[in-house]
mmCIF file of C-alpha atoms and ligand atoms in Angstrom:
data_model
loop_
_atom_site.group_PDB
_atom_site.id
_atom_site.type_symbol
_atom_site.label_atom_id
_atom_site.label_comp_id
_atom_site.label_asym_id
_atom_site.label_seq_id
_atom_site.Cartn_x
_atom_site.Cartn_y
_atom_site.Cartn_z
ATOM 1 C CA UNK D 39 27.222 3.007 3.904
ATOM 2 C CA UNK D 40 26.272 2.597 0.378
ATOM 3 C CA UNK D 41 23.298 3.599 -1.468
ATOM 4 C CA UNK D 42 20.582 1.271 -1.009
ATOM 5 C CA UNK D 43 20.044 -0.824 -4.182
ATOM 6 C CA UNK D 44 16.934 0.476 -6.387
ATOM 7 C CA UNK D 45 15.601 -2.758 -7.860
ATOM 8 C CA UNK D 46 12.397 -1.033 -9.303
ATOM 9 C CA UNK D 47 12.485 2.267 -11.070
ATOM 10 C CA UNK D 48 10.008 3.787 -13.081
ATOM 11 C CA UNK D 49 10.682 6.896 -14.972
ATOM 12 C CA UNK D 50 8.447 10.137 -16.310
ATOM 13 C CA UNK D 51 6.004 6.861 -16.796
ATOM 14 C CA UNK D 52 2.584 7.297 -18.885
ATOM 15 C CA UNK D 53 -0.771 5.334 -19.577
ATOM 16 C CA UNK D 54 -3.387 6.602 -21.457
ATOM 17 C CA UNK D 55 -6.602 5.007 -22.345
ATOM 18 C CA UNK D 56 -8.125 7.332 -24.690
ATOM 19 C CA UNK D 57 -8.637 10.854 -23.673
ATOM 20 C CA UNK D 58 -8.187 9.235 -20.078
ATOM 21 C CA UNK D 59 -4.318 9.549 -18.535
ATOM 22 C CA UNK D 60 -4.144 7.139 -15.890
ATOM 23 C CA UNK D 61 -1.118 7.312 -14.997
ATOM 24 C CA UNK D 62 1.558 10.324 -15.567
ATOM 25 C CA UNK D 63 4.895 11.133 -15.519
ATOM 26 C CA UNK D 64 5.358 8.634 -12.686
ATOM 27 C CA UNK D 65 9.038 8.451 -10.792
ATOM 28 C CA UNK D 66 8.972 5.123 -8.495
ATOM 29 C CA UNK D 67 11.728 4.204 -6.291
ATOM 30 C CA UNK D 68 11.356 0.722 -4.592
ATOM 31 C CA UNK D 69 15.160 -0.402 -2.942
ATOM 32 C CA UNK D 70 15.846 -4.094 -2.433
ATOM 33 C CA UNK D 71 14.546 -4.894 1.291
ATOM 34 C CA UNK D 72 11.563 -2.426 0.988
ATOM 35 C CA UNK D 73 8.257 -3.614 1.696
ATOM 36 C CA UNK D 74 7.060 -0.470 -0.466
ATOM 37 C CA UNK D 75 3.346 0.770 0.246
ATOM 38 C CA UNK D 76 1.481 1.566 -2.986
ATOM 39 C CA UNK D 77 -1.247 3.915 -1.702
ATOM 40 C CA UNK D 78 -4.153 4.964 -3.725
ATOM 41 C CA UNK D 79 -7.649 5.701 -3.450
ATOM 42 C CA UNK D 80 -9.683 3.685 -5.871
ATOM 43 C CA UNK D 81 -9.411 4.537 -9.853
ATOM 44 C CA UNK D 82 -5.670 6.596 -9.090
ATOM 45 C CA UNK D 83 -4.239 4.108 -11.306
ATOM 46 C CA UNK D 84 -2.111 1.241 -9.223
ATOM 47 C CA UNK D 85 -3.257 -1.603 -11.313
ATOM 48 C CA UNK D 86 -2.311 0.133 -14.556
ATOM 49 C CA UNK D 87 0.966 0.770 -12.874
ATOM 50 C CA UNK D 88 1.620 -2.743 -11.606
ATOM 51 C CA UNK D 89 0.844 -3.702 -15.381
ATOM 52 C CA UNK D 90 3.325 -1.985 -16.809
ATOM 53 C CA UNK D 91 5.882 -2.767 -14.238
ATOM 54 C CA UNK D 92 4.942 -6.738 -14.785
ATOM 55 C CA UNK D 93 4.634 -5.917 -18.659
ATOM 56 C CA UNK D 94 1.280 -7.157 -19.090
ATOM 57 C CA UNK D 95 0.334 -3.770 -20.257
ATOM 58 C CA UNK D 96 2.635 -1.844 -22.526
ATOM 59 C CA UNK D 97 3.614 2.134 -21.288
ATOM 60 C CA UNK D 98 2.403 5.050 -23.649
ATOM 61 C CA UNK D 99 5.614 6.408 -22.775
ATOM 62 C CA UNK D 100 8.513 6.444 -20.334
ATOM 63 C CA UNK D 101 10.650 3.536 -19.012
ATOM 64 C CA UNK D 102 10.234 0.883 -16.069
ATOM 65 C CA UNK D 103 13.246 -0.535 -14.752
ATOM 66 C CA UNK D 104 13.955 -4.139 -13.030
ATOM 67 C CA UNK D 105 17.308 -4.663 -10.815
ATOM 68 C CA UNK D 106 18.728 -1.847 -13.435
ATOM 69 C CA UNK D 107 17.813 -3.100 -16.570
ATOM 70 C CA UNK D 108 15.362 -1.595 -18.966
ATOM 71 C CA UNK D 109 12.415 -4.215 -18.472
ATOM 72 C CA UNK D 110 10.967 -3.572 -21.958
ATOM 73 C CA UNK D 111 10.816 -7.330 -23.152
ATOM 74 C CA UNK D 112 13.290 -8.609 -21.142
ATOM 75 C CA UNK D 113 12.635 -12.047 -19.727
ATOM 76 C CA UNK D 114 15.631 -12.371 -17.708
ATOM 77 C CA UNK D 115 14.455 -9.325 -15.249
ATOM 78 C CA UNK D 116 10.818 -10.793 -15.339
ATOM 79 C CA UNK D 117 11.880 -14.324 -13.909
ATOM 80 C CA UNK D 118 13.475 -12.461 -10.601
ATOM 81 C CA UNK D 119 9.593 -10.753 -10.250
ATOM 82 C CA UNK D 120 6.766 -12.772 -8.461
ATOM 83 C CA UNK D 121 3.298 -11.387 -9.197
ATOM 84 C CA UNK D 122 -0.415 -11.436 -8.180
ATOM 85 C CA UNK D 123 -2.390 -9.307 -9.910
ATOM 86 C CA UNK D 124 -5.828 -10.636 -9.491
ATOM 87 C CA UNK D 125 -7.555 -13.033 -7.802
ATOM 88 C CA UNK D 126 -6.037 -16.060 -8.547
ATOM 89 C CA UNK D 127 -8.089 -18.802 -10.287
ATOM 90 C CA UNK D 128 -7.400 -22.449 -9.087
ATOM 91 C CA UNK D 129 -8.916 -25.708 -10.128
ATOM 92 C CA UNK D 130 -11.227 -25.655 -7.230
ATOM 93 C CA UNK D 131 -12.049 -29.643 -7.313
ATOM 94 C CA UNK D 132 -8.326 -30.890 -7.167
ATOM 95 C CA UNK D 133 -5.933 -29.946 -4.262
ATOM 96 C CA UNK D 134 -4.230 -26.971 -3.305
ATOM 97 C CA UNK D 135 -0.453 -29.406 -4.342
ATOM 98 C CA UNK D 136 -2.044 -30.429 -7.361
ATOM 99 C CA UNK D 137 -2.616 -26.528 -8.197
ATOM 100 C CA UNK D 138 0.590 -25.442 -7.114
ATOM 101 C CA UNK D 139 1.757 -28.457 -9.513
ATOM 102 C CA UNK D 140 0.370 -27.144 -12.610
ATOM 103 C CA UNK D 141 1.507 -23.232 -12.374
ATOM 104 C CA UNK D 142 4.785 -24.841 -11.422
ATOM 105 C CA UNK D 143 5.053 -26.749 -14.569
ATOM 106 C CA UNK D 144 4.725 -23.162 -16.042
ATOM 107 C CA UNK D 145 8.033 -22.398 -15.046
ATOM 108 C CA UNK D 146 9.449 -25.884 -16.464
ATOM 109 C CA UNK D 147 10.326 -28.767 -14.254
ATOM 110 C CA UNK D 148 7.505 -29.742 -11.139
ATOM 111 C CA UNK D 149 9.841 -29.075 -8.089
ATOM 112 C CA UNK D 150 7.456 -31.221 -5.243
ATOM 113 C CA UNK D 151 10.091 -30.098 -2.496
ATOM 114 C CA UNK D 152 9.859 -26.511 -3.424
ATOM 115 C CA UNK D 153 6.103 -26.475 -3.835
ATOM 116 C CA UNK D 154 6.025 -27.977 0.220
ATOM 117 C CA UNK D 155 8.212 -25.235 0.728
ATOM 118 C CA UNK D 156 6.031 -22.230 0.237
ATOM 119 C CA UNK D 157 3.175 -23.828 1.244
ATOM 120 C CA UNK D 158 4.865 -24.118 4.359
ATOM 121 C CA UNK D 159 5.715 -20.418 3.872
ATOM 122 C CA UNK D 160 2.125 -19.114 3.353
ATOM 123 C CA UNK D 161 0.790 -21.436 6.098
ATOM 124 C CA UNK D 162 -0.686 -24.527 4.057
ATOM 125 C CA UNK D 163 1.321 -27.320 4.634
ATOM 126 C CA UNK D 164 -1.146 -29.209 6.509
ATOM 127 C CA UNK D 165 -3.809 -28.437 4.076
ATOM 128 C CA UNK D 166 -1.705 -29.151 1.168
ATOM 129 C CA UNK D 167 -4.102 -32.498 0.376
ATOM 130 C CA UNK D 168 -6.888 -30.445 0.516
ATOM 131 C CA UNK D 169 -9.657 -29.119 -2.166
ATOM 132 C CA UNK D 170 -8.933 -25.417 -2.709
ATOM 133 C CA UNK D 171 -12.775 -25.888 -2.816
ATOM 134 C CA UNK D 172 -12.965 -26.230 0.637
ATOM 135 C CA UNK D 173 -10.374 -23.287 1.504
ATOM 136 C CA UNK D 174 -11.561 -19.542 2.468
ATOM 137 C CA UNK D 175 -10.745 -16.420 0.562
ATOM 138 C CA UNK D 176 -7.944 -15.683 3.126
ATOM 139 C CA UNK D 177 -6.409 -19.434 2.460
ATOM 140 C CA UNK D 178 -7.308 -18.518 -1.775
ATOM 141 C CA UNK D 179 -5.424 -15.623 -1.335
ATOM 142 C CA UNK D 180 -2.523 -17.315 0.596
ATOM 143 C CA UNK D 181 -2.506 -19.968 -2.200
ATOM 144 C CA UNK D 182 -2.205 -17.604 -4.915
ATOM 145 C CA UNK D 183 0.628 -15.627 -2.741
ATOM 146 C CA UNK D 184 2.364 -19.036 -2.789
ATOM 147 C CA UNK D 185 2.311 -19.595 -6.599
ATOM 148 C CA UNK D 186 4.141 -16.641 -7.011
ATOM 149 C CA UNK D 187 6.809 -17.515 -4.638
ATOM 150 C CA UNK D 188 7.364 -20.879 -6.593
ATOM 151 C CA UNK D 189 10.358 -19.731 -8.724
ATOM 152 C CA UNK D 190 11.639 -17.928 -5.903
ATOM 153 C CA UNK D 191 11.479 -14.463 -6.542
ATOM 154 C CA UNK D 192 13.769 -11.127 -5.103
ATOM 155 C CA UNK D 193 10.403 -8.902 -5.566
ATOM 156 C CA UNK D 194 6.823 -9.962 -5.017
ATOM 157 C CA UNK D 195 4.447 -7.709 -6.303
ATOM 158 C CA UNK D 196 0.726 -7.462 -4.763
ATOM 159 C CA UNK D 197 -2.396 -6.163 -6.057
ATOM 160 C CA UNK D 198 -4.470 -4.998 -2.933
ATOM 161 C CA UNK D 199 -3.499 -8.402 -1.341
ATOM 162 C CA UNK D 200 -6.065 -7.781 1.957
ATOM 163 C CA UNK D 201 -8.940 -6.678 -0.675
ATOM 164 C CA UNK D 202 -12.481 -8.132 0.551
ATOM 165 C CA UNK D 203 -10.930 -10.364 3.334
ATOM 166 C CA UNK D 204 -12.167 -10.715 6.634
ATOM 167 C CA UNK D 205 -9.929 -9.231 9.553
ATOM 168 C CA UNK D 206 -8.571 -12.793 10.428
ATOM 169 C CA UNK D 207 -7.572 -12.975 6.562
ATOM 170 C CA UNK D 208 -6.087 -9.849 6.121
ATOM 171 C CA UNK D 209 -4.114 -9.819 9.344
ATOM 172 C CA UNK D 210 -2.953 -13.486 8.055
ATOM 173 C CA UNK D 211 -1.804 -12.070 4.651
ATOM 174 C CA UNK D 212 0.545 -8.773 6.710
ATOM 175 C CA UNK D 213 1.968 -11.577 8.645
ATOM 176 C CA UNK D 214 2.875 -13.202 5.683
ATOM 177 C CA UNK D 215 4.272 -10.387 4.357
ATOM 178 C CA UNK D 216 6.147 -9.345 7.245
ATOM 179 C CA UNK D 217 7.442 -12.855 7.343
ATOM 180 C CA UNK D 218 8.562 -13.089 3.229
ATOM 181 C CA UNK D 219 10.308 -9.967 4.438
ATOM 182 C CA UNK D 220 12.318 -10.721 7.583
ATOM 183 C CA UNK D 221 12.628 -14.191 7.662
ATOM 184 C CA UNK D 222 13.382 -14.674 3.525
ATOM 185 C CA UNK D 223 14.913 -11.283 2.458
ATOM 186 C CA UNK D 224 12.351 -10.748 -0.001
ATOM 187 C CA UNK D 225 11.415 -7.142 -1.289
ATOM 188 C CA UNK D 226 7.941 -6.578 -1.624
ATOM 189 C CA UNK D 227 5.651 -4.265 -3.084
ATOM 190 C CA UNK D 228 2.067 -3.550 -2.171
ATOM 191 C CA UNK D 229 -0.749 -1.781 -3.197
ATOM 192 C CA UNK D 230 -3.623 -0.698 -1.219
ATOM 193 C CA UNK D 231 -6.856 1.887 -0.851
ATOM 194 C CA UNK D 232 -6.390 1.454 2.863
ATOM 195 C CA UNK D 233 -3.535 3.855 4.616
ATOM 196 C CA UNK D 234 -3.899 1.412 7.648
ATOM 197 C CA UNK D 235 -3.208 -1.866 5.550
ATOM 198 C CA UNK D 236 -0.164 -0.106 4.724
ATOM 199 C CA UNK D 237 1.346 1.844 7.497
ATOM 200 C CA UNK D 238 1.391 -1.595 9.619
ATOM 201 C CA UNK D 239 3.799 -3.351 7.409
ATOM 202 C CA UNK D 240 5.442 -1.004 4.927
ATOM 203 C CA UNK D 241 8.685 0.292 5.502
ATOM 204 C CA UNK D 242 8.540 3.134 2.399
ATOM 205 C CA UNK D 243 5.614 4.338 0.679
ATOM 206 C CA UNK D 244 3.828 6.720 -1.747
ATOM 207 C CA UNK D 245 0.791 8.171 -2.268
ATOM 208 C CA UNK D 246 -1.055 8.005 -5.991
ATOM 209 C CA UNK D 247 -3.912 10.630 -6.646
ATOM 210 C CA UNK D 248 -5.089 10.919 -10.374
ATOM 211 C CA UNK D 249 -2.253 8.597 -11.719
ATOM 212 C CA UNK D 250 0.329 11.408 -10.175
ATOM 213 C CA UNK D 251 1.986 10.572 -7.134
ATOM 214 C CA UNK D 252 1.988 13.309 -4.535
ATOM 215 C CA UNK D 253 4.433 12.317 -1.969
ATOM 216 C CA UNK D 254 7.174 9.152 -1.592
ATOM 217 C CA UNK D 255 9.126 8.490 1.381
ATOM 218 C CA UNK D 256 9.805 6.770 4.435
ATOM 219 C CA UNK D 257 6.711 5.616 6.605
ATOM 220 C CA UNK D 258 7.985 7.137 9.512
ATOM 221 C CA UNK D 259 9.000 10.107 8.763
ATOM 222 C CA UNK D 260 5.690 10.769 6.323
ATOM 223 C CA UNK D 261 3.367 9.230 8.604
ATOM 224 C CA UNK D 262 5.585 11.914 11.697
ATOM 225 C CA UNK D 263 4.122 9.984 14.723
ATOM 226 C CA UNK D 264 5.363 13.051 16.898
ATOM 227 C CA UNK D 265 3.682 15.900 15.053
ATOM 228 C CA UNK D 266 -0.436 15.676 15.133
ATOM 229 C CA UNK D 267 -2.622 17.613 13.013
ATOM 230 C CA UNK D 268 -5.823 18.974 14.910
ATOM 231 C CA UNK D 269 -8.986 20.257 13.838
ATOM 232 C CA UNK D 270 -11.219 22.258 16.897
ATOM 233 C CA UNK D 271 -14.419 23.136 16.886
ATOM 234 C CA UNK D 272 -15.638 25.489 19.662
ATOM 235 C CA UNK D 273 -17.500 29.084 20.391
ATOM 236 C CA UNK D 274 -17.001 31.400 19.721
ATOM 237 C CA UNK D 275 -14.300 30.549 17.288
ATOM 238 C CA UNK D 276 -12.266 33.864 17.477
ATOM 239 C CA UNK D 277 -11.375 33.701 20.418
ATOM 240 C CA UNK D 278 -10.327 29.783 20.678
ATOM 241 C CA UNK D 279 -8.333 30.957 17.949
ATOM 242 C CA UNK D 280 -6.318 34.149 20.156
ATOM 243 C CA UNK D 281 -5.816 31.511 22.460
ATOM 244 C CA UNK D 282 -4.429 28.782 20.505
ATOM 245 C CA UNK D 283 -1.997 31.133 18.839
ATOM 246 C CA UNK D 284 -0.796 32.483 22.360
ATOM 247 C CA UNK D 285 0.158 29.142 23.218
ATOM 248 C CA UNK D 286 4.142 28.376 21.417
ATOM 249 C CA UNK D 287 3.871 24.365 21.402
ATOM 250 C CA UNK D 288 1.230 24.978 18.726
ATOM 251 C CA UNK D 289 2.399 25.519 14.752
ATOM 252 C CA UNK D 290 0.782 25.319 11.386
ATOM 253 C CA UNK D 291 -2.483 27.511 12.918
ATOM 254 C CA UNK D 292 -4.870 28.236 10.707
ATOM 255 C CA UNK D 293 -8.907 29.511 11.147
ATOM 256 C CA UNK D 294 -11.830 27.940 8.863
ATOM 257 C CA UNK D 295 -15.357 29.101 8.692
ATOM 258 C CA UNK D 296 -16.180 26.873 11.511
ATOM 259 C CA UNK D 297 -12.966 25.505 12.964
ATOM 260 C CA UNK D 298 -9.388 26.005 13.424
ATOM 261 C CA UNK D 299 -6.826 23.844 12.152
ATOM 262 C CA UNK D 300 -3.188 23.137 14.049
ATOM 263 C CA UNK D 301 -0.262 20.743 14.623
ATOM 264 C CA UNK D 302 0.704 20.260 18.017
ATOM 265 C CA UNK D 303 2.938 16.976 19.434
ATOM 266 C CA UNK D 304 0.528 14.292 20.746
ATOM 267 C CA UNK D 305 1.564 15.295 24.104
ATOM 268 C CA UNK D 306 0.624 18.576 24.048
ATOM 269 C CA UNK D 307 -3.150 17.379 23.125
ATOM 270 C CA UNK D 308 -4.556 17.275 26.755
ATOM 271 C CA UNK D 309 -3.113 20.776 28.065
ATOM 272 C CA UNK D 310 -4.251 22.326 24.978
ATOM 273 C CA UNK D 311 -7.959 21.233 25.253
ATOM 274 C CA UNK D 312 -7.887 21.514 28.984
ATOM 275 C CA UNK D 313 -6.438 25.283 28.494
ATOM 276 C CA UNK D 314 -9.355 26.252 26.589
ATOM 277 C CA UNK D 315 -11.796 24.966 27.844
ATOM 278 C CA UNK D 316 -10.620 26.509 31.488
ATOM 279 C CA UNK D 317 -10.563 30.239 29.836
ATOM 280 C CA UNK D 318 -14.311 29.905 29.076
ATOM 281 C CA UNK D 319 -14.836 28.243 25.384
ATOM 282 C CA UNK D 320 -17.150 25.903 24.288
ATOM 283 C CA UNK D 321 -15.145 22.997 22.470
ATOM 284 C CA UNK D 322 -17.781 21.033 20.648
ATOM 285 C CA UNK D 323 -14.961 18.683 19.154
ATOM 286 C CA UNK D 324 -10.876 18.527 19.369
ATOM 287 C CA UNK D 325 -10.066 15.993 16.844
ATOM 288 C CA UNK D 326 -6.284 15.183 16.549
ATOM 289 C CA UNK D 327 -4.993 13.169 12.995
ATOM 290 C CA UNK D 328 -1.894 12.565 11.339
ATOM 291 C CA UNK D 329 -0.767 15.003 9.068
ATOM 292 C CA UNK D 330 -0.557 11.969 6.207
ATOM 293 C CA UNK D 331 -3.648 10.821 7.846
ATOM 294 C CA UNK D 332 -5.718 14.132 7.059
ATOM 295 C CA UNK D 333 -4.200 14.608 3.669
ATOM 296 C CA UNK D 334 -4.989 10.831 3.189
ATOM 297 C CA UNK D 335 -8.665 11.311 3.938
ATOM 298 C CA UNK D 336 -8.940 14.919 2.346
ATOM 299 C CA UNK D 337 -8.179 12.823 -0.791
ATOM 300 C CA UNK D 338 -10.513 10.071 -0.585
ATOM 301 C CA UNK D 339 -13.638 11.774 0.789
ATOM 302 C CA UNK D 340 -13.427 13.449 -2.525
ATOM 303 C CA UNK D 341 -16.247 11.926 -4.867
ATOM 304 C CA UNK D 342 -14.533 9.385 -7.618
ATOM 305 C CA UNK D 343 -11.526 9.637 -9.107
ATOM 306 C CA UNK D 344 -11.939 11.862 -12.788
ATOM 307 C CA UNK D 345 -10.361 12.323 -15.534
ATOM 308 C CA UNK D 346 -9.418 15.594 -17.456
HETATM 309 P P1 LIG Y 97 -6.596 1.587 -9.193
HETATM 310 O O1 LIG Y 97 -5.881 0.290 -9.367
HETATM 311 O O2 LIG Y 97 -5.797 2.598 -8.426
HETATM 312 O O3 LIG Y 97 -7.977 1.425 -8.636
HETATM 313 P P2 LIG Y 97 -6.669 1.582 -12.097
HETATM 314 O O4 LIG Y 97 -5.260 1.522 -12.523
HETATM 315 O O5 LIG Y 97 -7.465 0.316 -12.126
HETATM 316 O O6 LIG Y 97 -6.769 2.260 -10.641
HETATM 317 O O7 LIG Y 97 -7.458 2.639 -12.991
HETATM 318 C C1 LIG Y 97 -6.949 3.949 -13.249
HETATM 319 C C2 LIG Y 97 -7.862 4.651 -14.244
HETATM 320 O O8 LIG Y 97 -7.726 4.057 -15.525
HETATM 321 C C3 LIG Y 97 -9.329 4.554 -13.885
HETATM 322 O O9 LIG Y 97 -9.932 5.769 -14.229
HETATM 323 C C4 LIG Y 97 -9.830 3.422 -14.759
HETATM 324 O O10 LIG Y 97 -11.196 3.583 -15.051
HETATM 325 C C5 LIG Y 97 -8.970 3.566 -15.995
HETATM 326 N N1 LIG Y 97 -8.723 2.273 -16.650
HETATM 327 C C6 LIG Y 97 -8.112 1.196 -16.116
HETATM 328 N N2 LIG Y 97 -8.017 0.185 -17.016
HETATM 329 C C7 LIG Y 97 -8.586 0.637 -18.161
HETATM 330 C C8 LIG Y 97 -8.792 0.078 -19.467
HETATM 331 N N3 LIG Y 97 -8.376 -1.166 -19.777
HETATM 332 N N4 LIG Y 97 -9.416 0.841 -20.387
HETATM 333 C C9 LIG Y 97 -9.809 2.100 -20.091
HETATM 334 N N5 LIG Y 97 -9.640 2.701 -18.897
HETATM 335 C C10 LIG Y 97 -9.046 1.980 -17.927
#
């Protein structure tokens, strides 16, 4: 089989504001058919990246590359890139077609059957007449989702699409991009604070912390759905901890001032906690996570993001 097609590379990619590097020496891989997971907590820099890669911002240094062509200035790679970066801003009094109208005359000639289209797409048709006054956020959203599908794009890229929806919205917006993905080939790229906005539609990910990125890879085999990271509490610890290292299903042990850490497969959970429990400890809590997971939350229950 061949190589998958990289149609966004960035390379030993920099941003500083000031004494502030927001992002550094980034290496991004996103392959046409991805639906590439952009995950970050708040502040790691994934706006500033999704700037440069859309050119809105200019790098301090390194390169960012679009279906293999230096993207520096070039139009032609720009045009095959749909983007929303913000929250969109409509003319709230006239109608979501009307809208769609004027962004579309951006691009040069008003294409009405297009414009029905992908507001069929994002699940507007029938509201199509309507004042984007009278729309929710989750419909806003959708809208603004469907004016960057207007020129017909190979790569949509999305700003923390599900940010500050409701559940109904948000589960709307990873249908839609499960559907832009399956049903219309597109490539898309996401960011996100939330691990579980991401691990239910991307396909590949990556992890931003401090404008580096700490790990990139498939969402399977990073998030490991058959190896489970464990963290026990119980009295008295020492000798939980004989026990757990006498038992071979159990790896990566490790003892804590006040609880033991250890991957096990999710189906060794039960007998574990049942065998200690039956040779006389006290387990206050047995608390099994993804390894990604834990990592994940290690990194965000850290105070703000800061810079050096
Ligand atoms: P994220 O999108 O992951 O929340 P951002 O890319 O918005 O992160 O921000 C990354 C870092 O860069 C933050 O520390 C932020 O304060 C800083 N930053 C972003 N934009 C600017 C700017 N225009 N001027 C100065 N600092 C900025």
């Amino acid at each position: 089989m061949n190589d998958p097609e990289i149609i966004l590379q960035t390379r030993q990619l920099n941003k500083r504001y000031g004494k502030r590097l927001a992002v550094r020496d980034l290496d991004l891989e996103v392959r046409r058919g991805d639906i590439y997971g952009f995950l970050g907590p708040n502040g790691a820099g994934k706006s500033t990246t999704i700037r440069m890669v859309l050119s809105l911002i200019t790098p301090t240094s390194g390169s960012v590359q679009l279906f293999g062509t230096e993207v520096n200035g070039n139009r032609g790679a720009l045009a095959r890139v749909g983007g929303l970066v913000e929250r969109p801003d409509f003319y709230l009094y006239l109608s979501a077609m009307k809208n769609m109208e004027i962004v579309s005359a951006l691009y040069g000639a008003v294409d009405k059957k297009r414009i029905m289209e992908v507001l069929d797409i994002v699940g507007l048709a029938d509201r199509a007449r309507d004042r984007v006054k009278a729309y929710s956020h989750g419909m806003k959203q959708r809208l603004g989702i469907a004016q960057a599908l207007v020129a017909n794009p190979e790569l949509l890229i999305l700003d923390e699409p599900t940010n500050g929806l409701d559940p109904q919205g948000m589960k709307e917006v990873r249908e839609l991009i499960l559907r832009l993905n399956r049903d219309h080939g597109m490539t898309v790229f996401l960011s996100s604070h939330l691990l579980h906005e991401i691990e239910q539609v991307a396909t590949r990910m990556c992890i931003l912390h401090h404008g580096t990125l700490v790990v990139q890879g498939s969402v399977r085999e990073l998030l490991n759905r058959e190896r489970t990271a464990v963290r026990i509490h119980a009295e008295p610890l020492e000798e939980a901890f004989v026990l757990l290292q006498g038992m071979d299903w159990i790896a990566d042990i490790s003892r804590h001032d006040d609880h033991i850490a250890c991957t096990m497969a999710e189906a060794d959970l039960a007998r574990t906690n049942t065998a200690l429990v039956n040779a006389g400890t006290a387990v206050s809590s047995f608390s099994p996570r993804r390894s990604l997971e834990d990592y994940f939350l290690g990194i965000t229950e850290q105070k703000e993001e800061v810079s050096e």
